[in-house]
Amino acid sequence: MSAQPDKIHDRNISQIKGASANKTPDSISIKPRHVHFDVRDELATLWHGGDVFKTAFFNALSLQFPRGERQFIDSVRQYRDRVTDPKLQENIRGFIGQEGLHSKEHQSYNDALSQRGYDIEGMDKRFSAHMDYVYSKRKHLRLAGTCAAEHYTAVLAHGLLNNPDWLEGASPRMQALWRWHAIEEIEHKSVAFDVYESEIGIYKLRLIVFFVVTYNFFKFTFLNTCSMLKTEGKLWSPGTWLKGLNYLWGKPGVIRKCLPQLLTYFRRDFHPWQLDERQTLQRWSQQLENSGYGN
Ligand SMILES: [Fe+2]
Ligand SMILES: [Fe+2]
C-alpha cells in the first residue's frame, strides 16, 4: 500500500469552498456504513496483543462513546432547523446516522467488556453524572463542546489510520472496528464545526470550551484506564505504567503524535478540512471493504 501524505491547506477554507456554510469537500459522502463487528470473544481477552495498558486505554475510549456521541447528535440537532444550506443539512443527516451507529456499536463493545470483570456499571455511572452536567448547559455551549470533542476524535482518527503500529498486535477484526470508526470520524469531522461557525461563530467561546473538554477527556480516559488496570491487578505495576507512558509519549507516541494537530484548533481561521484527508479516506475505505470484517 503506497501511502500518500495528506496535504495541509495554508489558505482559509472559505477561499476554497466559497461562502456556503458547508465546508466538507463535495467528493466526501457522509453515509453510515451499516456494519457490525462481533468482537465479544476478543473483548474477553487482553485483545491488544496481550498488552494490559494498550487494551485498557482503548477500552477507556470506548466507554465514553455511547453517551458522548449521543450528546454530539443532540447538540447538532438543536440547530438543525436554522441551517439553510442544503448540503450542510444533508451532511447533518449523515453525521447523525454515523454517530448513532457508533454509539450503538460501542454500547455492544462496552457490554461485552463486563466479561472480564471490569466495573462497567461504576464507570458508566461516573461518566453519566458528567454527561448529565453537560446536558444541563445551554445549547451553544453544548455545540461548542461537540466541536472540541469532534476535533479530538478526528485527530485520533488521523493518527490511527496513518500509524498502523498503534494497533499492531490486535486481531484483524478489532483493527477493522477501530478503523471503521476512524474513517467515519474523518468523513464527518467538520459537520458540527460548520454548524457552529454558521450559527454561533464565537472564537473565544470555542477555545474556552476546548480547555474544558480537554480536561474531561483526559480525566475520564485516565480514570477508566486505572479502573481496568485495577481489575487486572496492574494498577500499581511500574512496568505497566512505564510501557504505557512509552506507548503514549515515546514510541509510537500516540499523544505525542497527536499534539501538533490538536493545537491547530487554536488558530482563529482553523477549519478541520485544512488537513485534506481525502486520500487517506479513499485508501482505508477500500481496505475496510476488502477486509470483509464488519457485517
Ligand atoms: Fe463516532
Ligand atoms: Fe464524530
PDB file of N, CA and C in Angstrom, residues 1 54 92 100 124 173 182 239 278:
ATOM      1  N   MET A   1       0.845  -1.196   0.000  1.00  0.00           N
ATOM      2  CA  MET A   1       0.000   0.000   0.000  1.00  0.00           C
ATOM      3  C   MET A   1       0.883   1.251   0.000  1.00  0.00           C
ATOM      4  N   LYS A  54      -2.397  -1.040  26.778  1.00  0.00           N
ATOM      5  CA  LYS A  54      -3.000  -0.630  25.490  1.00  0.00           C
ATOM      6  C   LYS A  54      -4.469  -1.060  25.426  1.00  0.00           C
ATOM      7  N   ILE A  92     -25.553  16.873   7.923  1.00  0.00           N
ATOM      8  CA  ILE A  92     -26.028  16.697   9.308  1.00  0.00           C
ATOM      9  C   ILE A  92     -26.739  15.341   9.412  1.00  0.00           C
ATOM     10  N   GLY A 100     -24.897   7.739  15.438  1.00  0.00           N
ATOM     11  CA  GLY A 100     -25.894   6.837  16.031  1.00  0.00           C
ATOM     12  C   GLY A 100     -25.396   5.395  15.994  1.00  0.00           C
ATOM     13  N   ASP A 124     -19.661   3.657  34.084  1.00  0.00           N
ATOM     14  CA  ASP A 124     -20.788   4.281  33.371  1.00  0.00           C
ATOM     15  C   ASP A 124     -21.490   5.311  34.236  1.00  0.00           C
ATOM     16  N   ARG A 173     -10.113  -8.221  13.294  1.00  0.00           N
ATOM     17  CA  ARG A 173     -11.482  -7.696  13.470  1.00  0.00           C
ATOM     18  C   ARG A 173     -11.488  -6.479  14.391  1.00  0.00           C
ATOM     19  N   ALA A 182     -12.717   5.341  12.827  1.00  0.00           N
ATOM     20  CA  ALA A 182     -11.801   6.420  12.453  1.00  0.00           C
ATOM     21  C   ALA A 182     -12.162   7.001  11.076  1.00  0.00           C
ATOM     22  N   GLY A 239       6.123  -1.396  35.779  1.00  0.00           N
ATOM     23  CA  GLY A 239       6.414  -1.841  34.412  1.00  0.00           C
ATOM     24  C   GLY A 239       5.265  -1.534  33.458  1.00  0.00           C
ATOM     25  N   ARG A 278      -8.589  13.336   2.019  1.00  0.00           N
ATOM     26  CA  ARG A 278      -9.353  12.537   1.053  1.00  0.00           C
ATOM     27  C   ARG A 278      -8.597  11.285   0.618  1.00  0.00           C
TER      28      ARG A 278
END
